[in-house]
Backbone as a ProteinNet text record, in pm:
[ID]
protein_1_A
[PRIMARY]
XXXXXXXXXXXXXXXXXXXXXXXXXXXXXXXXXXXXXXXXXXXXXXXXXXXXXXXXXXXXXXXXXXXXXXXXXXXXXXXXXXXXXXXXXXXXXXXXXXXXXXXXXXXXXXXXXXX
[TERTIARY]
1336.9	1305	1164.9	1082.4	945.1	940.3	875	859.6	713.8	671.4	534.9	538.8	458.9	448.2	306.6	292	159.7	120.4	-4	-48.8	-182	-204.9	-333.4	-442.2	-564.5	-679.3	-752.2	-704.4	-766.2	-658.3	-695.6	-600.2	-530.8	-406.6	-330.1	-363.2	-397.4	-434.2	-319.4	-232.1	-124.2	-1.4	114.1	238.7	338.1	433.9	537.2	660.6	777.5	903.5	945.8	1000.4	1060.5	1181.8	1218	1332.5	1460.5	1482.5	1602.6	1586.3	1466	1429.7	1439.7	1450.2	1457.1	1318.2	1215.8	1078.1	987.9	884.4	782.5	647.8	562	426.1	328.6	223.6	119.1	-16.9	-105	-241.2	-338.5	-440.9	-523.6	-673.5	-744.6	-890	-938.5	-851.3	-892.1	-890	-866.8	-871.4	-748.3	-643.7	-522.4	-402.4	-300	-170.6	-68.1	17.6	125.9	258.4	347.8	484.3	574.7	649.2	730.1	879.4	958.8	1102.4	1120.3	1132.5	1133.8	1247.2	1362.7	1477.3	1453.6	1370.4	1340.3	1195.7	1118.3	976.1	896.5	943.9	875.7	785.5	672.7	578	625.2	652.3	700.4	585.8	483.4	369.7	247.7	130.5	4.5	-69.3	-114.8	-186.8	-335	-417.9	-562.8	-630.4	-732.5	-805.6	-891.9	-867	-951.9	-1082.8	-1191.4	-1321.8	-1355.1	-1272.9	-1286.6	-1147.4	-1139.6	-1010.7	-912.4	-785.1	-675.9	-632.2	-646	-618.5	-485.8	-421.7	-292.1	-214.9	-83.3	3.1	135.2	199.9	329	408.8	535.1	627.2	673.9	697.5	765	913.2	984.2	1126.3	1211.6	1175.6	1253.3	1206.2	1103.6	1048.7	983.5	959.7	896.3	744.4	691.8	547.3	507.9	382.2	323.2	186.3	157.2	24.6	-55.4	-186.8	-272.5	-406.9	-464.4	-597.4	-687.2	-801.8	-902	-1007	-1080.8	-1185.5	-1291.5	-1298.1	-1394.7	-1354.8	-1243.2	-1187.4	-1109.8	-1096.4	-1020.5	-871	-794.9	-649.5	-592.3	-514.9	-452.8	-302.4	-242.9	-97.3	-62.1	29.2	64.3	207.1	230.8	365.8	413.7	519.2	565.5	622.1	671.7	729.9	624.9	521.6	420.1	299.1	277.7	160	34.3	47.5	-67.4	-96.5	-225.5	-266.8	-246.2	-168	-138.3	-212.6	-275.9	-350.5	-452.8	-572.4	-675	-722.1	-719	-758.2	-883.6	-979.8	-1104.4	-1150.1	-1229.6	-1306.2	-1262.8	-1137	-1094.6	-1132.5	-1137	-1166.4	-1288.6	-1366.2	-1477.6	-1427.1	-1324.8	-1261.4	-1110.6	-1043	-896.6	-840.4	-737.1	-680.6	-541.9	-450.2	-311.6	-256.8	-149.5	-82.9	68	140.6	286.4	338.1	449.7	513.9	607.1	626	727.4	864.9	968.1	1101.7	1154.2	1115.2	1161.2	1070.6	958.7	869.2	779	781.2	702	556.2	528.4	392	350.2	220.9	161.9	71	96.2	14.6	-86.5	-213.9	-320.6	-389.5	-397.1	-462.7	-594.9	-687.6	-818.4	-912.8	-1039.9	-1144.4	-1223.4	-1240.7	-1326.7	-1441	-1562.5	-1678.1	-1734.5
1626.6	1587	1527.5	1574.8	1528	1417.2	1306.6	1194.9	1152.8	1109.6	1060.6	908.6	841.5	695.8	661.4	618.6	587.5	444.8	427.2	292.5	286.6	375.1	375.6	430.4	386.6	432	548.2	590.1	701.4	767.5	866.3	944.1	859.9	895.7	831.5	900.8	823.6	874.8	865.4	765.5	745.8	689.1	710.2	656.6	635.4	546.4	519.6	464.3	519.3	464.1	350.7	246	138.3	194.7	137.9	190.1	203	114.7	124.1	226.8	278.7	373.2	312.8	181.2	115.3	89.3	94.3	71.5	181.6	209.5	305.8	237.9	249.8	196.5	312.4	293.9	395.5	328	389.3	340.3	437.8	386.5	471.3	458.1	556.9	551.9	437.6	382	270.4	135.6	137.9	19.8	-69.5	-20.8	-100.7	-33.3	-114	-65.9	-108	-16.3	-47.2	-34	-128.4	-118.2	-95.1	14.8	63.3	57.9	53.9	80.7	219.5	323.7	460.8	490.7	430.3	461.9	423.7	322.1	279.6	309.4	362.2	390.8	265.4	150.5	25.5	-21.5	-78.6	-137	-277.9	-304.5	-436.1	-532.1	-482.4	-568	-480.2	-532.8	-466.3	-551.4	-488.3	-557.6	-524.9	-628.9	-611.7	-687.1	-626.2	-693.3	-599.9	-470.8	-375.7	-356.4	-338.7	-316.3	-167.5	-86.1	59.5	118.3	251.1	315.4	293.7	299.5	273.4	406.1	418.3	547.2	555.9	443.7	448	320.7	334.9	219.3	238.8	127.8	134.6	7.1	24.1	-89.1	-133.7	-262.5	-313	-277.3	-269.2	-232.4	-325	-453.6	-546.9	-548.4	-470	-452.5	-578.1	-677.2	-800.3	-791.1	-697.6	-682.7	-536.8	-519.3	-387.1	-393.5	-299.2	-290.3	-183.5	-204.2	-105.9	-97.9	21.5	44.9	93.4	28.5	74.2	157.7	235.4	317.9	231.9	104.8	12.2	-31.1	22	-11.1	-142	-203.4	-326.7	-294.5	-367.5	-354.5	-483.7	-470.9	-587.3	-582.8	-699.7	-712.3	-799.5	-748.7	-811.1	-862.1	-969.6	-1017	-940.4	-861.1	-775.7	-855.3	-973.5	-1053.3	-1123.7	-1176.8	-1252.8	-1168.7	-1056.1	-974.5	-1030.2	-1130.1	-1194.2	-1129.3	-1119.2	-1073.8	-1189.7	-1166	-1273.7	-1257.9	-1142.9	-1119.3	-1009.4	-1026.5	-922.6	-900.6	-775.1	-738.5	-653.4	-683	-607	-591.7	-487.2	-483	-395.6	-365.2	-291.1	-143.9	-87.8	54.3	74.1	178.3	213.3	282.1	364.2	431.8	420.9	355.8	346.4	451.5	523.3	631.5	600.6	560	539.5	410	362.6	243.5	261	198.9	199.3	80.8	27.2	-81.4	-24	-97.6	-59.9	-79.9	-12.7	-23.6	-166.3	-255.2	-394.3	-479	-421.5	-490.6	-594	-605.2	-709.1	-670.7	-540.6	-493.9	-395.7	-392.8	-296.7	-205.6	-76.6	21.5	78.6	72.8	130.1	235.1	357	463.8	499.3	545.2	580.9	616.2	588.6	625.5	501	480.4	374.1	440.4	406	468.7	380.6
-937.2	-1071	-1072.3	-1158.4	-1171.9	-1276.1	-1240.8	-1334.8	-1337.7	-1452.3	-1469.4	-1482	-1400.6	-1406.6	-1451	-1573.3	-1627.9	-1591.9	-1550.7	-1519	-1447.8	-1352	-1281.6	-1373.3	-1349.2	-1427.2	-1360.8	-1242.4	-1170.2	-1084.5	-1007.1	-927.4	-820.9	-793.1	-685.9	-554.8	-454.2	-322.1	-223.1	-238.7	-141.7	-211.7	-148.2	-203	-89.5	-114.1	-14.1	-83.9	-48.9	-96.3	-4.6	-63.2	15.3	87.6	203.3	279	196.7	101.7	17.7	-93.7	-110.5	-216.7	-355.9	-364.8	-494.7	-552.6	-467.9	-512.1	-457.8	-533.4	-494.9	-511.5	-411.8	-420.9	-431.6	-510.4	-523.7	-511.3	-432.4	-414.1	-477.2	-542.8	-627.5	-601	-655	-657.3	-746	-829.5	-915.9	-843.3	-710.9	-622.9	-635.3	-698.8	-715.4	-649.9	-629.5	-582.1	-686.4	-722.9	-815.8	-742.1	-766.7	-715.1	-835.6	-827.4	-938.7	-906.8	-1011.2	-1001.5	-1062.5	-979.2	-1030.5	-1128.4	-1107.7	-1193.6	-1339.6	-1361.8	-1498.7	-1538	-1442.2	-1460.5	-1495.3	-1451.5	-1485.6	-1372.1	-1409.8	-1315.2	-1283.3	-1155.9	-1114	-1085.5	-1016.6	-982	-955.6	-988.7	-958.7	-856.6	-748.8	-642.5	-655.2	-664.9	-677	-564.5	-505.4	-399.5	-317.1	-327.1	-255.2	-331.5	-257	-318.7	-326.8	-262.3	-268.2	-289	-299.5	-325.4	-211.1	-244.8	-150.4	-89.7	43.2	107	179	211.7	280	248.7	229.4	205	278.5	313.5	383.2	359.5	321.3	309.3	447.1	462.8	582.4	570.7	684.4	679.7	592.4	584.9	501.7	356.1	325.7	191.2	134	217.5	170.9	172.4	252.5	264.3	245.3	206.7	193.6	259.4	346.8	408.5	335.1	326.8	260.9	331.2	326.3	382.2	269.9	255.4	160.7	232.1	156.6	214.9	283	248.9	308.6	449.5	501.9	633.6	631.8	518	507.4	504.7	586.9	588.9	531.1	426	362.9	382.4	395.9	396.4	276.8	193.6	66.6	68.3	-4.6	-32.4	-155.9	-141.2	-251.3	-368.2	-343.1	-451.5	-536.2	-471.4	-544.9	-583.4	-513.1	-537.3	-473.6	-388.8	-324	-189	-156.4	-24.1	72.8	178.1	272.7	404.9	424.9	549.9	524.7	579.9	577.2	720	762.6	899	892.3	979.4	983.2	1127.2	1151.7	1273	1387.7	1403.7	1522.7	1516.4	1396.9	1381.6	1293.1	1323.8	1237	1110.5	1126.5	1013.6	1031.2	938.4	941.2	846.2	891.4	810	755.5	842.9	800.9	860	798.5	849.7	836.4	928	923.4	1003.6	961	1034.5	1140.2	1249.4	1347.6	1283.3	1336	1275.2	1262	1353.9	1343.3	1252.6	1205.4	1114	1177.1	1309.5	1376.3	1396.7	1400.9	1424.3	1316.1	1289.1	1197.6	1278.7	1273.9	1344.5	1246.2	1283.6	1202.5	1287.3	1237.3	1313.5	1247	1331.2	1280.1	1392.7	1371.7	1466.9	1505.3	1634.8	1686.3	1761.1	1724.6	1790.3	1898.1
[MASK]
+++++++++++++++++++++++++++++++++++++++++++++++++++++++++++++++++++++++++++++++++++++++++++++++++++++++++++++++++++

Protein backbone atom coordinates (compact mmCIF):
# COMPACT_ATOMS: atom_id res chain seq x y z
CA UNK A 1 0.00 0.00 0.00
CA UNK A 2 1.41 3.36 -1.02
CA UNK A 3 0.95 6.27 1.38
CA UNK A 4 1.96 9.89 1.12
CA UNK A 5 3.33 11.63 4.20
CA UNK A 6 3.41 15.39 3.69
CA UNK A 7 5.81 17.44 5.76
CA UNK A 8 9.32 17.72 4.33
CA UNK A 9 10.18 20.77 2.24
CA UNK A 10 12.48 18.78 -0.08
CA UNK A 11 13.18 15.21 -1.22
CA UNK A 12 13.59 12.37 1.27
CA UNK A 13 17.06 10.81 1.12
CA UNK A 14 16.77 8.12 3.79
CA UNK A 15 14.20 6.28 5.88
CA UNK A 16 14.04 3.65 8.60
CA UNK A 17 11.25 1.78 10.37
CA UNK A 18 11.52 1.37 14.12
CA UNK A 19 11.94 -2.29 15.16
CA UNK A 20 8.31 -2.40 16.33
CA UNK A 21 7.23 -0.85 12.99
CA UNK A 22 5.11 1.63 14.94
CA UNK A 23 7.28 4.58 13.86
CA UNK A 24 8.96 5.59 10.63
CA UNK A 25 11.79 8.12 10.39
CA UNK A 26 12.62 10.06 7.23
CA UNK A 27 15.70 12.18 6.54
CA UNK A 28 15.56 14.87 3.89
CA UNK A 29 17.44 17.29 1.71
CA UNK A 30 15.67 19.96 3.79
CA UNK A 31 18.12 19.14 6.66
CA UNK A 32 15.42 17.72 8.93
CA UNK A 33 14.34 14.33 10.20
CA UNK A 34 10.69 13.52 10.75
CA UNK A 35 9.41 10.71 12.94
CA UNK A 36 5.98 9.53 11.84
CA UNK A 37 3.24 7.21 13.00
CA UNK A 38 2.45 5.59 9.63
CA UNK A 39 -0.90 4.12 10.64
CA UNK A 40 -2.33 7.60 11.23
CA UNK A 41 0.04 9.48 8.90
CA UNK A 42 0.80 11.84 11.78
CA UNK A 43 4.10 13.61 12.41
CA UNK A 44 5.26 12.81 15.95
CA UNK A 45 8.42 14.91 16.11
CA UNK A 46 10.69 16.93 13.83
CA UNK A 47 14.44 16.81 14.48
CA UNK A 48 16.46 19.88 13.47
CA UNK A 49 20.20 20.31 13.77
CA UNK A 50 21.92 19.20 10.59
CA UNK A 51 23.57 21.93 8.52
CA UNK A 52 23.39 19.84 5.34
CA UNK A 53 21.03 17.18 3.97
CA UNK A 54 20.46 13.99 5.95
CA UNK A 55 21.90 10.97 4.14
CA UNK A 56 21.42 8.07 6.60
CA UNK A 57 19.28 7.37 9.67
CA UNK A 58 18.83 4.39 12.00
CA UNK A 59 16.67 3.64 15.04
CA UNK A 60 18.24 2.01 18.08
CA UNK A 61 16.77 -1.43 18.91
CA UNK A 62 14.90 0.00 21.93
CA UNK A 63 13.56 2.85 19.74
CA UNK A 64 14.66 5.47 22.27
CA UNK A 65 17.37 6.90 20.04
CA UNK A 66 17.86 7.67 16.37
CA UNK A 67 21.26 8.13 14.73
CA UNK A 68 21.69 10.32 11.66
CA UNK A 69 24.45 11.28 9.26
CA UNK A 70 24.48 14.59 7.44
CA UNK A 71 26.37 15.27 4.24
CA UNK A 72 28.67 17.45 6.37
CA UNK A 73 30.04 14.20 7.95
CA UNK A 74 28.34 15.06 11.23
CA UNK A 75 26.80 12.09 13.05
CA UNK A 76 24.05 12.97 15.51
CA UNK A 77 22.31 10.79 18.07
CA UNK A 78 18.82 11.97 19.00
CA UNK A 79 16.43 11.27 21.85
CA UNK A 80 13.26 10.15 20.04
CA UNK A 81 10.95 11.29 22.83
CA UNK A 82 12.26 14.83 23.28
CA UNK A 83 13.60 15.47 19.78
CA UNK A 84 16.88 16.74 21.28
CA UNK A 85 20.34 15.91 19.95
CA UNK A 86 22.12 14.10 22.78
CA UNK A 87 25.45 13.35 21.06
CA UNK A 88 27.41 14.67 18.08
CA UNK A 89 30.29 12.63 16.66
CA UNK A 90 32.90 14.04 14.29
CA UNK A 91 36.29 13.27 12.91
CA UNK A 92 36.82 9.54 12.42
CA UNK A 93 35.79 9.45 8.76
CA UNK A 94 36.35 11.82 5.87
CA UNK A 95 33.07 10.70 4.33
CA UNK A 96 30.39 8.91 6.37
CA UNK A 97 27.78 6.98 4.38
CA UNK A 98 25.58 4.81 6.61
CA UNK A 99 24.89 4.14 10.26
CA UNK A 100 23.31 1.29 12.21
CA UNK A 101 23.11 0.20 15.82
CA UNK A 102 24.30 -3.21 17.00
CA UNK A 103 21.45 -5.57 17.97
CA UNK A 104 21.99 -4.86 21.68
CA UNK A 105 22.01 -1.08 21.03
CA UNK A 106 25.31 -0.53 22.84
CA UNK A 107 27.34 0.49 19.78
CA UNK A 108 26.72 2.61 16.71
CA UNK A 109 28.46 1.49 13.52
CA UNK A 110 29.23 4.23 11.00
CA UNK A 111 30.64 3.21 7.63
CA UNK A 112 32.39 5.43 5.14
CA UNK A 113 35.78 6.45 3.82
CA UNK A 114 38.86 7.50 5.79
CA UNK A 115 41.70 8.98 3.77
